[in-house]
C-alpha atoms as an extended CHARMM CRD file, in Angstrom:
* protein
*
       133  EXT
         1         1  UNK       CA              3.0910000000       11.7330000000       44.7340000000  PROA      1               0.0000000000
         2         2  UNK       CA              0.0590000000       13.2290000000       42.9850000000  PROA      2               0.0000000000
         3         3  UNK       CA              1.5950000000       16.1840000000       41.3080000000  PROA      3               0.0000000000
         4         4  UNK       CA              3.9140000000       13.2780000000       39.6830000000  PROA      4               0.0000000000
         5         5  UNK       CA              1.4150000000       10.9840000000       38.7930000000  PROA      5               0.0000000000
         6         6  UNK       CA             -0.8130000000       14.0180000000       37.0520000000  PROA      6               0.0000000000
         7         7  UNK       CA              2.4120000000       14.6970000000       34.9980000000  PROA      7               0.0000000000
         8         8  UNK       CA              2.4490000000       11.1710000000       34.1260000000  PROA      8               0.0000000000
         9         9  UNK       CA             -0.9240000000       10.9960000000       33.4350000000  PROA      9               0.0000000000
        10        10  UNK       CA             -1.0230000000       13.9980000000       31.0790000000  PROA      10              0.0000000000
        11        11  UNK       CA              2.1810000000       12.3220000000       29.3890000000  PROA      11              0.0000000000
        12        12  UNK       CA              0.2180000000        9.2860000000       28.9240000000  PROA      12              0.0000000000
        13        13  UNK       CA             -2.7800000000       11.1790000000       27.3840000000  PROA      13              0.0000000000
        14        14  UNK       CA             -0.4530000000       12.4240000000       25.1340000000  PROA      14              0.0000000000
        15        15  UNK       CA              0.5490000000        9.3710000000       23.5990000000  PROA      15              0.0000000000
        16        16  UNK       CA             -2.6560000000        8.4770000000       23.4350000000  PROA      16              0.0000000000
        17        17  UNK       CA             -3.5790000000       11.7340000000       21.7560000000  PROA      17              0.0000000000
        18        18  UNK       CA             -0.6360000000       11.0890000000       19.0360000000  PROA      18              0.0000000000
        19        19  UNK       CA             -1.5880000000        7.4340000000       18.5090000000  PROA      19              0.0000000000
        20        20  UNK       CA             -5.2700000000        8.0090000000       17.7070000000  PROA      20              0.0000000000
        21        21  UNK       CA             -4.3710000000       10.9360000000       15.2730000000  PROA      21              0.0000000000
        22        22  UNK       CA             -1.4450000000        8.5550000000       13.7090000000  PROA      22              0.0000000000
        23        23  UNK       CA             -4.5360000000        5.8350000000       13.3830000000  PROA      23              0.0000000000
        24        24  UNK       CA             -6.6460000000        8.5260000000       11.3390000000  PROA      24              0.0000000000
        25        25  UNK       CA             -4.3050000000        8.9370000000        8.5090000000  PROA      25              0.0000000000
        26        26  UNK       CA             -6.1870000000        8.8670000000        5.2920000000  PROA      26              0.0000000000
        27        27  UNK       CA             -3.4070000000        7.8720000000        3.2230000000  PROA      27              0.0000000000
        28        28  UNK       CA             -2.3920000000        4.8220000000        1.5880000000  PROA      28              0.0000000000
        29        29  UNK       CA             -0.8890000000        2.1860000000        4.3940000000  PROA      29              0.0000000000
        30        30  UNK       CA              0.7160000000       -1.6340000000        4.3510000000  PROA      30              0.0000000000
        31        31  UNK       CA              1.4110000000       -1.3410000000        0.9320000000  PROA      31              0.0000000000
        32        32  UNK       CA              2.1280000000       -4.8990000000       -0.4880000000  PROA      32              0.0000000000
        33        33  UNK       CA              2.8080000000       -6.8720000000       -3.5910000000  PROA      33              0.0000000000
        34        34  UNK       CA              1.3240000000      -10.2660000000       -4.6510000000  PROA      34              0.0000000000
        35        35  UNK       CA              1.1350000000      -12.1000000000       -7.9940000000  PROA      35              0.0000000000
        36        36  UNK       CA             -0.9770000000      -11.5990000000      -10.5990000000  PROA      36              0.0000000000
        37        37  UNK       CA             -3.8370000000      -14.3030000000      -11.4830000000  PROA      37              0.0000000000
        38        38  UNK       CA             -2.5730000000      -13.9550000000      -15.1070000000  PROA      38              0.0000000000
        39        39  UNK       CA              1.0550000000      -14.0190000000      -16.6700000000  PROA      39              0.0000000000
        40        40  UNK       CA              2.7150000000      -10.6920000000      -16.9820000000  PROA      40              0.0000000000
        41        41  UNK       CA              0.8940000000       -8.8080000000      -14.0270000000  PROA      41              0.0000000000
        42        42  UNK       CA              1.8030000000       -7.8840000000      -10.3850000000  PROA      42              0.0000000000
        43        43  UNK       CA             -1.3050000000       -7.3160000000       -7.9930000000  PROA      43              0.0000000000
        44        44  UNK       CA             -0.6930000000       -3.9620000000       -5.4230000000  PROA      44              0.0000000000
        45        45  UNK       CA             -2.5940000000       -4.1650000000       -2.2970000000  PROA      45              0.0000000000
        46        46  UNK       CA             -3.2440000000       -1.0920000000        0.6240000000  PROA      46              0.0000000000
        47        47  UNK       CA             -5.8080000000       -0.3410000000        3.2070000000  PROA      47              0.0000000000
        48        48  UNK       CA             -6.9770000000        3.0780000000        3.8860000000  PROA      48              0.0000000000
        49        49  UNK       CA             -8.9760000000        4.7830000000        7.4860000000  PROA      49              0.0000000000
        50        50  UNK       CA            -11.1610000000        6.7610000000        5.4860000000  PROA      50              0.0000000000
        51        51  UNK       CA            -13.0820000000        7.0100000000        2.5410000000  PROA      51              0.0000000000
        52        52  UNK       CA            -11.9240000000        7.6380000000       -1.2080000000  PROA      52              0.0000000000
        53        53  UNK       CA            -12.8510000000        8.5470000000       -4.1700000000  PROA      53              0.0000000000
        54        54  UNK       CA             -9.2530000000        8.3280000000       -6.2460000000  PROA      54              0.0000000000
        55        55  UNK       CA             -7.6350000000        5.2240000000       -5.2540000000  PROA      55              0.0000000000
        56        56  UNK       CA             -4.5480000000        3.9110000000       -7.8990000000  PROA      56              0.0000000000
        57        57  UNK       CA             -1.0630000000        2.9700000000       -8.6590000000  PROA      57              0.0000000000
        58        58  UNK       CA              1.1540000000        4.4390000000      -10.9960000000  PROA      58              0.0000000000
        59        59  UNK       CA              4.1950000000        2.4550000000      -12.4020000000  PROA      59              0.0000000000
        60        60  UNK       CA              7.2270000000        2.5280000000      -14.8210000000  PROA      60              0.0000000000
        61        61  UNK       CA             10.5710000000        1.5290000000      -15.5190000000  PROA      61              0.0000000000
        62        62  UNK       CA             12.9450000000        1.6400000000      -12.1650000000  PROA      62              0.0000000000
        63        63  UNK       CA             14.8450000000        4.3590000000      -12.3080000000  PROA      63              0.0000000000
        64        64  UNK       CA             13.4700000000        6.7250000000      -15.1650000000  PROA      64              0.0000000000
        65        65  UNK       CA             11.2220000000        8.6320000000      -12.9880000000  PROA      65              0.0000000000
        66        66  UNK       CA              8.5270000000        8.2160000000      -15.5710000000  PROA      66              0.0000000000
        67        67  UNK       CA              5.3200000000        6.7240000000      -13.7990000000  PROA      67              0.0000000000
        68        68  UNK       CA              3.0070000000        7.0570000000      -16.2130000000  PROA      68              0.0000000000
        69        69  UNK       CA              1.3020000000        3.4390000000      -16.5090000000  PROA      69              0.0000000000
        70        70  UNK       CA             -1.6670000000        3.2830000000      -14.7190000000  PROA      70              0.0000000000
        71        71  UNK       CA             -3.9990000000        0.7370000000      -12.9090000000  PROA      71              0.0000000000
        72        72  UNK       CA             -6.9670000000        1.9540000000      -10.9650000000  PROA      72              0.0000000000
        73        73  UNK       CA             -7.9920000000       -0.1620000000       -7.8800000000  PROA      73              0.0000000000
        74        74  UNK       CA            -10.7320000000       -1.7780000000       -6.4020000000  PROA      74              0.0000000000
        75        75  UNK       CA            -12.3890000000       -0.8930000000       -2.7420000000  PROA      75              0.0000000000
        76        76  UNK       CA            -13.5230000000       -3.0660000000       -0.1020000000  PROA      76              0.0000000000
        77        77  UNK       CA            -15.0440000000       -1.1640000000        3.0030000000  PROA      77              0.0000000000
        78        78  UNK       CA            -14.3830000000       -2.8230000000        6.2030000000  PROA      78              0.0000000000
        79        79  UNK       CA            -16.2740000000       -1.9920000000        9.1460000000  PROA      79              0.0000000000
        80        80  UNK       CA            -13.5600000000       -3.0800000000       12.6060000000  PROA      80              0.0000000000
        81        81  UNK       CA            -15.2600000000       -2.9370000000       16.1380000000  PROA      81              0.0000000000
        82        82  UNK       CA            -13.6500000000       -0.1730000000       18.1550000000  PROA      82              0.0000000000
        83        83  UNK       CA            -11.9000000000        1.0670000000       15.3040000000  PROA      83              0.0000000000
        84        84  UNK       CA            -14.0990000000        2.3550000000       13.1030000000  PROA      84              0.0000000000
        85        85  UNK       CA            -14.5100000000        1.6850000000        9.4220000000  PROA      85              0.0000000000
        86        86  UNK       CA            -10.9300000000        0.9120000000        6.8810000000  PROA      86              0.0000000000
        87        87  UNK       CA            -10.7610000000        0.2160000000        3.1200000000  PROA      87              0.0000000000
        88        88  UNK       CA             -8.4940000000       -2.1160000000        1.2800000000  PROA      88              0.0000000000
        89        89  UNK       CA             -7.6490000000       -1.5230000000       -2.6610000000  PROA      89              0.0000000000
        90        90  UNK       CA             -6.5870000000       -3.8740000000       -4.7750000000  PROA      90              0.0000000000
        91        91  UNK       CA             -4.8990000000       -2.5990000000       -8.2370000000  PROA      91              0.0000000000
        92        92  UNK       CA             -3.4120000000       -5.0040000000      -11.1340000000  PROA      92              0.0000000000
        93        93  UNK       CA             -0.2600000000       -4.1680000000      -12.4020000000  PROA      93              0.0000000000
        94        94  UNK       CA             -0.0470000000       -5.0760000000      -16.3710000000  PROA      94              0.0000000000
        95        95  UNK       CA              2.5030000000       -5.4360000000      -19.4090000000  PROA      95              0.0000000000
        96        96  UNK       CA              4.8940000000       -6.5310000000      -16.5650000000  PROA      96              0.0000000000
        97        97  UNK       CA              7.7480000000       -8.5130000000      -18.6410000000  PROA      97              0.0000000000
        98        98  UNK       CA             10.2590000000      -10.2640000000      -17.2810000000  PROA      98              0.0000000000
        99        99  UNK       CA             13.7540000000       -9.8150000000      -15.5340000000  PROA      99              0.0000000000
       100       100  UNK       CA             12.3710000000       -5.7420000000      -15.9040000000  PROA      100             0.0000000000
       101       101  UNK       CA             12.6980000000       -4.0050000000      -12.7070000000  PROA      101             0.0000000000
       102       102  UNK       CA              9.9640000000       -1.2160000000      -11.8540000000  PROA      102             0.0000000000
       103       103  UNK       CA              8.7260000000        1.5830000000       -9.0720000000  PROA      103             0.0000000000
       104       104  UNK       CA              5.7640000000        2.1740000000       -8.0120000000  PROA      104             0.0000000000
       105       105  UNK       CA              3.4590000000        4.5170000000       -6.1830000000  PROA      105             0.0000000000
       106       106  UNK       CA              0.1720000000        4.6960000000       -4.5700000000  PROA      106             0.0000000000
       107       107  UNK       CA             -2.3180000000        7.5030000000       -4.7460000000  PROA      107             0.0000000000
       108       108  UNK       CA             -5.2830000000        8.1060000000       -2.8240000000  PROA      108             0.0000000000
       109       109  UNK       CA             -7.1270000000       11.4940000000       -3.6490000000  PROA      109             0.0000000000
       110       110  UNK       CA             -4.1600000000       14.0230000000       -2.8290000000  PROA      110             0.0000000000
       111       111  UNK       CA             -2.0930000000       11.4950000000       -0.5380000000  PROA      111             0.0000000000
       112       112  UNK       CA              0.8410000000        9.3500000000       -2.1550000000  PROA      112             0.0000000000
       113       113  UNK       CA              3.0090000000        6.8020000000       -0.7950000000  PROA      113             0.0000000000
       114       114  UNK       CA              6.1870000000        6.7480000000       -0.9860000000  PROA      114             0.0000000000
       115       115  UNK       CA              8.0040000000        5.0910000000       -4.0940000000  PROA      115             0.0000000000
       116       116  UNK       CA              8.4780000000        1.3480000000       -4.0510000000  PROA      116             0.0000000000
       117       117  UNK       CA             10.3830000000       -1.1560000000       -6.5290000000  PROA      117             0.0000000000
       118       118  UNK       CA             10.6740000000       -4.5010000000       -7.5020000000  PROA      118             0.0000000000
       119       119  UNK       CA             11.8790000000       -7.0250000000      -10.0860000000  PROA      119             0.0000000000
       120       120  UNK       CA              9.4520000000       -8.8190000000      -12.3980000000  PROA      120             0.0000000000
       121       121  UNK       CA             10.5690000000      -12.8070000000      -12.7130000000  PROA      121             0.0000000000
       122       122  UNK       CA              9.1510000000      -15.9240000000      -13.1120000000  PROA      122             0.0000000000
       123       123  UNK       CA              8.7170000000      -18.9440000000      -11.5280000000  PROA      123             0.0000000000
       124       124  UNK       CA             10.7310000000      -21.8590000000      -12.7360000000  PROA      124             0.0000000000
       125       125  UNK       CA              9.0240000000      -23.9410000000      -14.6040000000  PROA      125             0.0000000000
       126       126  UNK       CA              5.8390000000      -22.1510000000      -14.1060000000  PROA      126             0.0000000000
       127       127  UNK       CA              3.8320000000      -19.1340000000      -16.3650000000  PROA      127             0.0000000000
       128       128  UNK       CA              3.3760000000      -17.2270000000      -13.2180000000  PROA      128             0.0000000000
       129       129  UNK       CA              5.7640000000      -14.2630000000      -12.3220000000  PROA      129             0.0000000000
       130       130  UNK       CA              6.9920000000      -13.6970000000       -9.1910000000  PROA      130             0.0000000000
       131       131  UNK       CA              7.5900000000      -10.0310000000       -7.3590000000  PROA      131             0.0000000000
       132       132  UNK       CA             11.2620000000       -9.4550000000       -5.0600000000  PROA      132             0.0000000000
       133       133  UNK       CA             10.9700000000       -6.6110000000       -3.6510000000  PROA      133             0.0000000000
């Protein structure tokens, strides 16, 4: 009975072990879209576990591979009992125009996300654009 808990005890360690190293990752996480406060713009949102210096999102036309609009974020430091401290970033997406589909990808210092799209439209009856992703 021992020797087969102490192999399930180091097997539980090691999950353990590969959780808190998958909770470390510096790179950009729960990447999500929002609208803009102003006609034309999408707002990107993402939290971080450790600091940055380099935090924004490139965008372009869906499909042409061409990324080359860019809007730099804003950090908020967040300080979680337990957990240690996270960041959220908050970037502005402009020149959006309507029924125009886009990717989009988040960089933080030498860590990307993957690539994401969407589909610029607006609301019905309303100046404000909405994001499907």
């Amino acid at each position: 009975m021992c020797r087969v808990m102490s192999v399930l005890c180091v097997a539980i360690a090691g999950i353990v072990v590969a959780q808190a190293k998958r909770t470390s990752f510096p790179g950009p996480e729960q990447v999500h879209l929002m609208y803009g406060m102003e006609a034309n713009t999408v707002t990107v949102s993402w939290a971080t576990t450790g600091k940055s210096a380099n935090h924004t999102v490139t965008y372009g036309a869906a499909g042409s591979g061409n990324l080359s609009a860019v809007a730099v974020g804003d950090t908020r430091e967040l300080a979680i009992p337990g957990s240690g401290s996270r960041s959220t970033h908050v970037a502005t997406l402009t020149g959006i125009e309507e029924g125009a589909s886009y990717d989009y990808q988040v960089h933080q210092d030498s860590t990307d996300s993957n690539v994401f799209s969407f589909t610029y439209r607006k609301q019905h009856g309303s100046e404000i654009g909405r994001a499907h992703v």
